[in-house]
Amino acid sequence: MDDKEKRFERAKETALNFLTHSMRTEEQVRKRLGDKGFVSEEADYVIAFLKEFGYIDDFEYAVSYIEYAAGKGHGARRIKDEMRRRGIDRNTIEDAFYEHENRASELGSEVASEEERAFAEALRIVSGKEIDDKIIAKTGRRLKTLGYESGVIYSAVGKLMKMKGNGDDEFE
């Protein structure tokens, strides 16, 4: 085995070791190989190998990430931004959101809308507290941090304001 083949094998081992901890995007693997001193030709070879055997798949990564991040209460904007930072292109992200909804409906579960998830998070934030202007403002800031769009935040905050006005702890 010559030096070139040895470098390709080391690059492959490096990538496989990197993938043992969790799913990664193509861009993350490529960056890791670059950080470890491998050139683009070696990275290209390894990426092709990993794709061929299904070790990396940006689409499946994106669908899984949506499920994970939505479960943590993150909004669509934040999820999309994070996936773009991880090297997933916009079309793959949009396709993944569509696929995520399809898979949920096939399983008989309904994916909560962005508005429903934001309001559920808002209720979690105000849980057990008196709804006043301070807690409403805090809730709006938290929803923004979680990556919800402005219209979704206004909707959730508006529902809280109605609850404040009624003096109810339950929203009809």
JSON list of C-alpha atoms in Angstrom, two decimals:
[
{"chain": "A", "resi": 1, "resn": "MET", "atom": "CA", "xyz": [0.00, 0.00, 0.00]},
{"chain": "A", "resi": 2, "resn": "ASP", "atom": "CA", "xyz": [1.49, 3.34, -1.05]},
{"chain": "A", "resi": 3, "resn": "ASP", "atom": "CA", "xyz": [1.33, 6.62, 0.88]},
{"chain": "A", "resi": 4, "resn": "LYS", "atom": "CA", "xyz": [-1.72, 7.87, -1.03]},
{"chain": "A", "resi": 5, "resn": "GLU", "atom": "CA", "xyz": [-3.72, 4.73, -0.20]},
{"chain": "A", "resi": 6, "resn": "LYS", "atom": "CA", "xyz": [-2.61, 4.95, 3.44]},
{"chain": "A", "resi": 7, "resn": "ARG", "atom": "CA", "xyz": [-3.83, 8.56, 3.65]},
{"chain": "A", "resi": 8, "resn": "PHE", "atom": "CA", "xyz": [-7.18, 7.60, 2.13]},
{"chain": "A", "resi": 9, "resn": "GLU", "atom": "CA", "xyz": [-7.55, 4.80, 4.69]},
{"chain": "A", "resi": 10, "resn": "ARG", "atom": "CA", "xyz": [-6.63, 7.13, 7.56]},
{"chain": "A", "resi": 11, "resn": "ALA", "atom": "CA", "xyz": [-9.13, 9.70, 6.28]},
{"chain": "A", "resi": 12, "resn": "LYS", "atom": "CA", "xyz": [-11.82, 7.00, 6.11]},
{"chain": "A", "resi": 13, "resn": "GLU", "atom": "CA", "xyz": [-11.00, 5.82, 9.65]},
{"chain": "A", "resi": 14, "resn": "THR", "atom": "CA", "xyz": [-11.11, 9.41, 10.92]},
{"chain": "A", "resi": 15, "resn": "ALA", "atom": "CA", "xyz": [-14.53, 9.98, 9.36]},
{"chain": "A", "resi": 16, "resn": "LEU", "atom": "CA", "xyz": [-15.96, 6.69, 10.59]},
{"chain": "A", "resi": 17, "resn": "ASN", "atom": "CA", "xyz": [-14.72, 7.41, 14.10]},
{"chain": "A", "resi": 18, "resn": "PHE", "atom": "CA", "xyz": [-16.35, 10.85, 13.92]},
{"chain": "A", "resi": 19, "resn": "LEU", "atom": "CA", "xyz": [-19.63, 9.23, 12.88]},
{"chain": "A", "resi": 20, "resn": "THR", "atom": "CA", "xyz": [-19.66, 6.73, 15.74]},
{"chain": "A", "resi": 21, "resn": "HIS", "atom": "CA", "xyz": [-20.82, 9.39, 18.19]},
{"chain": "A", "resi": 22, "resn": "SER", "atom": "CA", "xyz": [-23.84, 10.70, 16.25]},
{"chain": "A", "resi": 23, "resn": "MET", "atom": "CA", "xyz": [-25.27, 11.43, 12.83]},
{"chain": "A", "resi": 24, "resn": "ARG", "atom": "CA", "xyz": [-23.36, 14.10, 10.92]},
{"chain": "A", "resi": 25, "resn": "THR", "atom": "CA", "xyz": [-23.89, 16.11, 7.77]},
{"chain": "A", "resi": 26, "resn": "GLU", "atom": "CA", "xyz": [-21.64, 15.92, 4.75]},
{"chain": "A", "resi": 27, "resn": "GLU", "atom": "CA", "xyz": [-20.37, 19.40, 5.55]},
{"chain": "A", "resi": 28, "resn": "GLN", "atom": "CA", "xyz": [-19.53, 18.45, 9.15]},
{"chain": "A", "resi": 29, "resn": "VAL", "atom": "CA", "xyz": [-17.55, 15.41, 8.00]},
{"chain": "A", "resi": 30, "resn": "ARG", "atom": "CA", "xyz": [-15.78, 17.45, 5.32]},
{"chain": "A", "resi": 31, "resn": "LYS", "atom": "CA", "xyz": [-14.84, 20.11, 7.90]},
{"chain": "A", "resi": 32, "resn": "ARG", "atom": "CA", "xyz": [-13.61, 17.49, 10.36]},
{"chain": "A", "resi": 33, "resn": "LEU", "atom": "CA", "xyz": [-11.38, 15.92, 7.71]},
{"chain": "A", "resi": 34, "resn": "GLY", "atom": "CA", "xyz": [-10.01, 19.35, 6.80]},
{"chain": "A", "resi": 35, "resn": "ASP", "atom": "CA", "xyz": [-9.34, 20.10, 10.46]},
{"chain": "A", "resi": 36, "resn": "LYS", "atom": "CA", "xyz": [-7.40, 16.83, 10.69]},
{"chain": "A", "resi": 37, "resn": "GLY", "atom": "CA", "xyz": [-5.20, 17.85, 7.75]},
{"chain": "A", "resi": 38, "resn": "PHE", "atom": "CA", "xyz": [-6.75, 15.88, 4.91]},
{"chain": "A", "resi": 39, "resn": "VAL", "atom": "CA", "xyz": [-6.96, 17.54, 1.49]},
{"chain": "A", "resi": 40, "resn": "SER", "atom": "CA", "xyz": [-10.16, 17.93, -0.53]},
{"chain": "A", "resi": 41, "resn": "GLU", "atom": "CA", "xyz": [-9.35, 14.98, -2.82]},
{"chain": "A", "resi": 42, "resn": "GLU", "atom": "CA", "xyz": [-9.17, 12.71, 0.23]},
{"chain": "A", "resi": 43, "resn": "ALA", "atom": "CA", "xyz": [-12.34, 14.22, 1.69]},
{"chain": "A", "resi": 44, "resn": "ASP", "atom": "CA", "xyz": [-14.17, 13.72, -1.61]},
{"chain": "A", "resi": 45, "resn": "TYR", "atom": "CA", "xyz": [-13.14, 10.07, -1.69]},
{"chain": "A", "resi": 46, "resn": "VAL", "atom": "CA", "xyz": [-14.30, 9.50, 1.89]},
{"chain": "A", "resi": 47, "resn": "ILE", "atom": "CA", "xyz": [-17.58, 11.36, 1.39]},
{"chain": "A", "resi": 48, "resn": "ALA", "atom": "CA", "xyz": [-18.37, 9.24, -1.68]},
{"chain": "A", "resi": 49, "resn": "PHE", "atom": "CA", "xyz": [-17.61, 6.07, 0.31]},
{"chain": "A", "resi": 50, "resn": "LEU", "atom": "CA", "xyz": [-19.76, 7.19, 3.26]},
{"chain": "A", "resi": 51, "resn": "LYS", "atom": "CA", "xyz": [-22.69, 8.11, 1.01]},
{"chain": "A", "resi": 52, "resn": "GLU", "atom": "CA", "xyz": [-22.48, 4.85, -0.91]},
{"chain": "A", "resi": 53, "resn": "PHE", "atom": "CA", "xyz": [-22.83, 2.83, 2.28]},
{"chain": "A", "resi": 54, "resn": "GLY", "atom": "CA", "xyz": [-25.42, 5.15, 3.87]},
{"chain": "A", "resi": 55, "resn": "TYR", "atom": "CA", "xyz": [-23.21, 6.45, 6.67]},
{"chain": "A", "resi": 56, "resn": "ILE", "atom": "CA", "xyz": [-24.11, 10.04, 5.81]},
{"chain": "A", "resi": 57, "resn": "ASP", "atom": "CA", "xyz": [-27.39, 11.26, 4.39]},
{"chain": "A", "resi": 58, "resn": "ASP", "atom": "CA", "xyz": [-28.15, 14.96, 4.77]},
{"chain": "A", "resi": 59, "resn": "PHE", "atom": "CA", "xyz": [-31.85, 14.45, 4.07]},
{"chain": "A", "resi": 60, "resn": "GLU", "atom": "CA", "xyz": [-32.31, 11.83, 6.81]},
{"chain": "A", "resi": 61, "resn": "TYR", "atom": "CA", "xyz": [-30.15, 13.93, 9.13]},
{"chain": "A", "resi": 62, "resn": "ALA", "atom": "CA", "xyz": [-32.45, 16.91, 8.52]},
{"chain": "A", "resi": 63, "resn": "VAL", "atom": "CA", "xyz": [-35.64, 14.93, 9.17]},
{"chain": "A", "resi": 64, "resn": "SER", "atom": "CA", "xyz": [-34.18, 13.57, 12.41]},
{"chain": "A", "resi": 65, "resn": "TYR", "atom": "CA", "xyz": [-32.97, 17.00, 13.47]},
{"chain": "A", "resi": 66, "resn": "ILE", "atom": "CA", "xyz": [-36.43, 18.52, 12.91]},
{"chain": "A", "resi": 67, "resn": "GLU", "atom": "CA", "xyz": [-37.97, 15.87, 15.16]},
{"chain": "A", "resi": 68, "resn": "TYR", "atom": "CA", "xyz": [-35.33, 16.48, 17.84]},
{"chain": "A", "resi": 69, "resn": "ALA", "atom": "CA", "xyz": [-35.43, 20.28, 17.75]},
{"chain": "A", "resi": 70, "resn": "ALA", "atom": "CA", "xyz": [-39.23, 20.53, 17.55]},
{"chain": "A", "resi": 71, "resn": "GLY", "atom": "CA", "xyz": [-39.41, 18.23, 20.55]},
{"chain": "A", "resi": 72, "resn": "LYS", "atom": "CA", "xyz": [-37.22, 20.69, 22.43]},
{"chain": "A", "resi": 73, "resn": "GLY", "atom": "CA", "xyz": [-39.67, 23.48, 21.59]},
{"chain": "A", "resi": 74, "resn": "HIS", "atom": "CA", "xyz": [-37.59, 25.18, 18.90]},
{"chain": "A", "resi": 75, "resn": "GLY", "atom": "CA", "xyz": [-39.33, 27.13, 16.17]},
{"chain": "A", "resi": 76, "resn": "ALA", "atom": "CA", "xyz": [-38.99, 26.52, 12.45]},
{"chain": "A", "resi": 77, "resn": "ARG", "atom": "CA", "xyz": [-36.77, 29.57, 11.90]},
{"chain": "A", "resi": 78, "resn": "ARG", "atom": "CA", "xyz": [-34.26, 28.43, 14.49]},
{"chain": "A", "resi": 79, "resn": "ILE", "atom": "CA", "xyz": [-34.32, 24.85, 13.19]},
{"chain": "A", "resi": 80, "resn": "LYS", "atom": "CA", "xyz": [-33.71, 26.00, 9.62]},
{"chain": "A", "resi": 81, "resn": "ASP", "atom": "CA", "xyz": [-30.92, 28.37, 10.65]},
{"chain": "A", "resi": 82, "resn": "GLU", "atom": "CA", "xyz": [-29.18, 25.64, 12.61]},
{"chain": "A", "resi": 83, "resn": "MET", "atom": "CA", "xyz": [-29.41, 23.16, 9.76]},
{"chain": "A", "resi": 84, "resn": "ARG", "atom": "CA", "xyz": [-27.98, 25.73, 7.33]},
{"chain": "A", "resi": 85, "resn": "ARG", "atom": "CA", "xyz": [-25.08, 26.27, 9.78]},
{"chain": "A", "resi": 86, "resn": "ARG", "atom": "CA", "xyz": [-24.51, 22.53, 9.68]},
{"chain": "A", "resi": 87, "resn": "GLY", "atom": "CA", "xyz": [-24.20, 22.65, 5.90]},
{"chain": "A", "resi": 88, "resn": "ILE", "atom": "CA", "xyz": [-27.61, 21.46, 4.74]},
{"chain": "A", "resi": 89, "resn": "ASP", "atom": "CA", "xyz": [-28.95, 23.30, 1.67]},
{"chain": "A", "resi": 90, "resn": "ARG", "atom": "CA", "xyz": [-32.31, 25.08, 1.65]},
{"chain": "A", "resi": 91, "resn": "ASN", "atom": "CA", "xyz": [-34.04, 22.62, -0.69]},
{"chain": "A", "resi": 92, "resn": "THR", "atom": "CA", "xyz": [-33.06, 19.66, 1.46]},
{"chain": "A", "resi": 93, "resn": "ILE", "atom": "CA", "xyz": [-34.34, 21.51, 4.54]},
{"chain": "A", "resi": 94, "resn": "GLU", "atom": "CA", "xyz": [-37.71, 22.25, 2.93]},
{"chain": "A", "resi": 95, "resn": "ASP", "atom": "CA", "xyz": [-38.02, 18.66, 1.69]},
{"chain": "A", "resi": 96, "resn": "ALA", "atom": "CA", "xyz": [-37.18, 17.42, 5.18]},
{"chain": "A", "resi": 97, "resn": "PHE", "atom": "CA", "xyz": [-39.93, 19.53, 6.78]},
{"chain": "A", "resi": 98, "resn": "TYR", "atom": "CA", "xyz": [-42.39, 18.10, 4.26]},
{"chain": "A", "resi": 99, "resn": "GLU", "atom": "CA", "xyz": [-41.18, 14.54, 4.91]},
{"chain": "A", "resi": 100, "resn": "HIS", "atom": "CA", "xyz": [-41.35, 15.06, 8.68]},
{"chain": "A", "resi": 101, "resn": "GLU", "atom": "CA", "xyz": [-45.04, 15.96, 8.40]},
{"chain": "A", "resi": 102, "resn": "ASN", "atom": "CA", "xyz": [-45.72, 13.01, 6.07]},
{"chain": "A", "resi": 103, "resn": "ARG", "atom": "CA", "xyz": [-44.06, 10.51, 8.39]},
{"chain": "A", "resi": 104, "resn": "ALA", "atom": "CA", "xyz": [-46.01, 11.82, 11.36]},
{"chain": "A", "resi": 105, "resn": "SER", "atom": "CA", "xyz": [-49.32, 11.54, 9.50]},
{"chain": "A", "resi": 106, "resn": "GLU", "atom": "CA", "xyz": [-48.47, 7.99, 8.35]},
{"chain": "A", "resi": 107, "resn": "LEU", "atom": "CA", "xyz": [-47.94, 7.04, 11.97]},
{"chain": "A", "resi": 108, "resn": "GLY", "atom": "CA", "xyz": [-51.32, 8.49, 12.81]},
{"chain": "A", "resi": 109, "resn": "SER", "atom": "CA", "xyz": [-49.88, 11.29, 14.88]},
{"chain": "A", "resi": 110, "resn": "GLU", "atom": "CA", "xyz": [-50.44, 14.86, 13.96]},
{"chain": "A", "resi": 111, "resn": "VAL", "atom": "CA", "xyz": [-47.55, 17.29, 13.87]},
{"chain": "A", "resi": 112, "resn": "ALA", "atom": "CA", "xyz": [-48.44, 20.28, 16.00]},
{"chain": "A", "resi": 113, "resn": "SER", "atom": "CA", "xyz": [-48.50, 23.50, 14.07]},
{"chain": "A", "resi": 114, "resn": "GLU", "atom": "CA", "xyz": [-45.94, 26.18, 14.79]},
{"chain": "A", "resi": 115, "resn": "GLU", "atom": "CA", "xyz": [-48.66, 28.22, 16.52]},
{"chain": "A", "resi": 116, "resn": "GLU", "atom": "CA", "xyz": [-49.71, 25.28, 18.70]},
{"chain": "A", "resi": 117, "resn": "ARG", "atom": "CA", "xyz": [-46.14, 24.53, 19.73]},
{"chain": "A", "resi": 118, "resn": "ALA", "atom": "CA", "xyz": [-45.46, 28.20, 20.52]},
{"chain": "A", "resi": 119, "resn": "PHE", "atom": "CA", "xyz": [-48.60, 28.50, 22.62]},
{"chain": "A", "resi": 120, "resn": "ALA", "atom": "CA", "xyz": [-47.80, 25.25, 24.45]},
{"chain": "A", "resi": 121, "resn": "GLU", "atom": "CA", "xyz": [-44.34, 26.63, 25.22]},
{"chain": "A", "resi": 122, "resn": "ALA", "atom": "CA", "xyz": [-45.91, 29.91, 26.37]},
{"chain": "A", "resi": 123, "resn": "LEU", "atom": "CA", "xyz": [-48.22, 28.01, 28.73]},
{"chain": "A", "resi": 124, "resn": "ARG", "atom": "CA", "xyz": [-45.26, 26.08, 30.07]},
{"chain": "A", "resi": 125, "resn": "ILE", "atom": "CA", "xyz": [-43.43, 29.36, 30.79]},
{"chain": "A", "resi": 126, "resn": "VAL", "atom": "CA", "xyz": [-46.38, 30.92, 32.64]},
{"chain": "A", "resi": 127, "resn": "SER", "atom": "CA", "xyz": [-47.38, 27.69, 34.39]},
{"chain": "A", "resi": 128, "resn": "GLY", "atom": "CA", "xyz": [-48.25, 28.36, 38.02]},
{"chain": "A", "resi": 129, "resn": "LYS", "atom": "CA", "xyz": [-47.53, 32.08, 37.75]},
{"chain": "A", "resi": 130, "resn": "GLU", "atom": "CA", "xyz": [-49.86, 35.02, 37.68]},
{"chain": "A", "resi": 131, "resn": "ILE", "atom": "CA", "xyz": [-50.13, 36.28, 34.11]},
{"chain": "A", "resi": 132, "resn": "ASP", "atom": "CA", "xyz": [-49.02, 39.89, 34.14]},
{"chain": "A", "resi": 133, "resn": "ASP", "atom": "CA", "xyz": [-47.22, 42.19, 31.69]},
{"chain": "A", "resi": 134, "resn": "LYS", "atom": "CA", "xyz": [-43.81, 41.11, 32.97]},
{"chain": "A", "resi": 135, "resn": "ILE", "atom": "CA", "xyz": [-44.41, 37.38, 32.41]},
{"chain": "A", "resi": 136, "resn": "ILE", "atom": "CA", "xyz": [-45.98, 38.08, 29.01]},
{"chain": "A", "resi": 137, "resn": "ALA", "atom": "CA", "xyz": [-42.89, 40.06, 27.94]},
{"chain": "A", "resi": 138, "resn": "LYS", "atom": "CA", "xyz": [-40.62, 37.30, 29.25]},
{"chain": "A", "resi": 139, "resn": "THR", "atom": "CA", "xyz": [-42.62, 34.73, 27.29]},
{"chain": "A", "resi": 140, "resn": "GLY", "atom": "CA", "xyz": [-42.32, 36.75, 24.09]},
{"chain": "A", "resi": 141, "resn": "ARG", "atom": "CA", "xyz": [-38.55, 37.03, 24.53]},
{"chain": "A", "resi": 142, "resn": "ARG", "atom": "CA", "xyz": [-38.25, 33.30, 25.22]},
{"chain": "A", "resi": 143, "resn": "LEU", "atom": "CA", "xyz": [-40.28, 32.38, 22.14]},
{"chain": "A", "resi": 144, "resn": "LYS", "atom": "CA", "xyz": [-38.05, 34.63, 20.05]},
{"chain": "A", "resi": 145, "resn": "THR", "atom": "CA", "xyz": [-34.97, 32.92, 21.48]},
{"chain": "A", "resi": 146, "resn": "LEU", "atom": "CA", "xyz": [-36.47, 29.55, 20.58]},
{"chain": "A", "resi": 147, "resn": "GLY", "atom": "CA", "xyz": [-36.74, 30.70, 16.96]},
{"chain": "A", "resi": 148, "resn": "TYR", "atom": "CA", "xyz": [-40.43, 31.34, 16.43]},
{"chain": "A", "resi": 149, "resn": "GLU", "atom": "CA", "xyz": [-41.48, 33.82, 13.76]},
{"chain": "A", "resi": 150, "resn": "SER", "atom": "CA", "xyz": [-42.89, 37.19, 14.87]},
{"chain": "A", "resi": 151, "resn": "GLY", "atom": "CA", "xyz": [-46.46, 36.41, 13.81]},
{"chain": "A", "resi": 152, "resn": "VAL", "atom": "CA", "xyz": [-46.43, 33.17, 15.78]},
{"chain": "A", "resi": 153, "resn": "ILE", "atom": "CA", "xyz": [-45.07, 34.97, 18.84]},
{"chain": "A", "resi": 154, "resn": "TYR", "atom": "CA", "xyz": [-47.74, 37.68, 18.57]},
{"chain": "A", "resi": 155, "resn": "SER", "atom": "CA", "xyz": [-50.42, 35.01, 18.37]},
{"chain": "A", "resi": 156, "resn": "ALA", "atom": "CA", "xyz": [-49.19, 33.19, 21.49]},
{"chain": "A", "resi": 157, "resn": "VAL", "atom": "CA", "xyz": [-48.68, 36.42, 23.43]},
{"chain": "A", "resi": 158, "resn": "GLY", "atom": "CA", "xyz": [-52.12, 37.62, 22.31]},
{"chain": "A", "resi": 159, "resn": "LYS", "atom": "CA", "xyz": [-53.71, 34.48, 23.76]},
{"chain": "A", "resi": 160, "resn": "LEU", "atom": "CA", "xyz": [-51.85, 35.07, 27.02]},
{"chain": "A", "resi": 161, "resn": "MET", "atom": "CA", "xyz": [-53.08, 38.66, 27.09]},
{"chain": "A", "resi": 162, "resn": "LYS", "atom": "CA", "xyz": [-56.66, 37.43, 26.69]},
{"chain": "A", "resi": 163, "resn": "MET", "atom": "CA", "xyz": [-56.08, 35.04, 29.58]},
{"chain": "A", "resi": 164, "resn": "LYS", "atom": "CA", "xyz": [-54.73, 37.93, 31.65]},
{"chain": "A", "resi": 165, "resn": "GLY", "atom": "CA", "xyz": [-57.77, 40.02, 30.81]},
{"chain": "A", "resi": 166, "resn": "ASN", "atom": "CA", "xyz": [-60.15, 37.23, 31.85]},
{"chain": "A", "resi": 167, "resn": "GLY", "atom": "CA", "xyz": [-58.19, 36.41, 34.98]},
{"chain": "A", "resi": 168, "resn": "ASP", "atom": "CA", "xyz": [-58.37, 32.75, 33.91]},
{"chain": "A", "resi": 169, "resn": "ASP", "atom": "CA", "xyz": [-55.67, 30.20, 34.34]},
{"chain": "A", "resi": 170, "resn": "GLU", "atom": "CA", "xyz": [-57.22, 28.15, 31.55]},
{"chain": "A", "resi": 171, "resn": "PHE", "atom": "CA", "xyz": [-57.55, 29.20, 27.94]},
{"chain": "A", "resi": 172, "resn": "GLU", "atom": "CA", "xyz": [-60.73, 28.21, 26.12]}
]
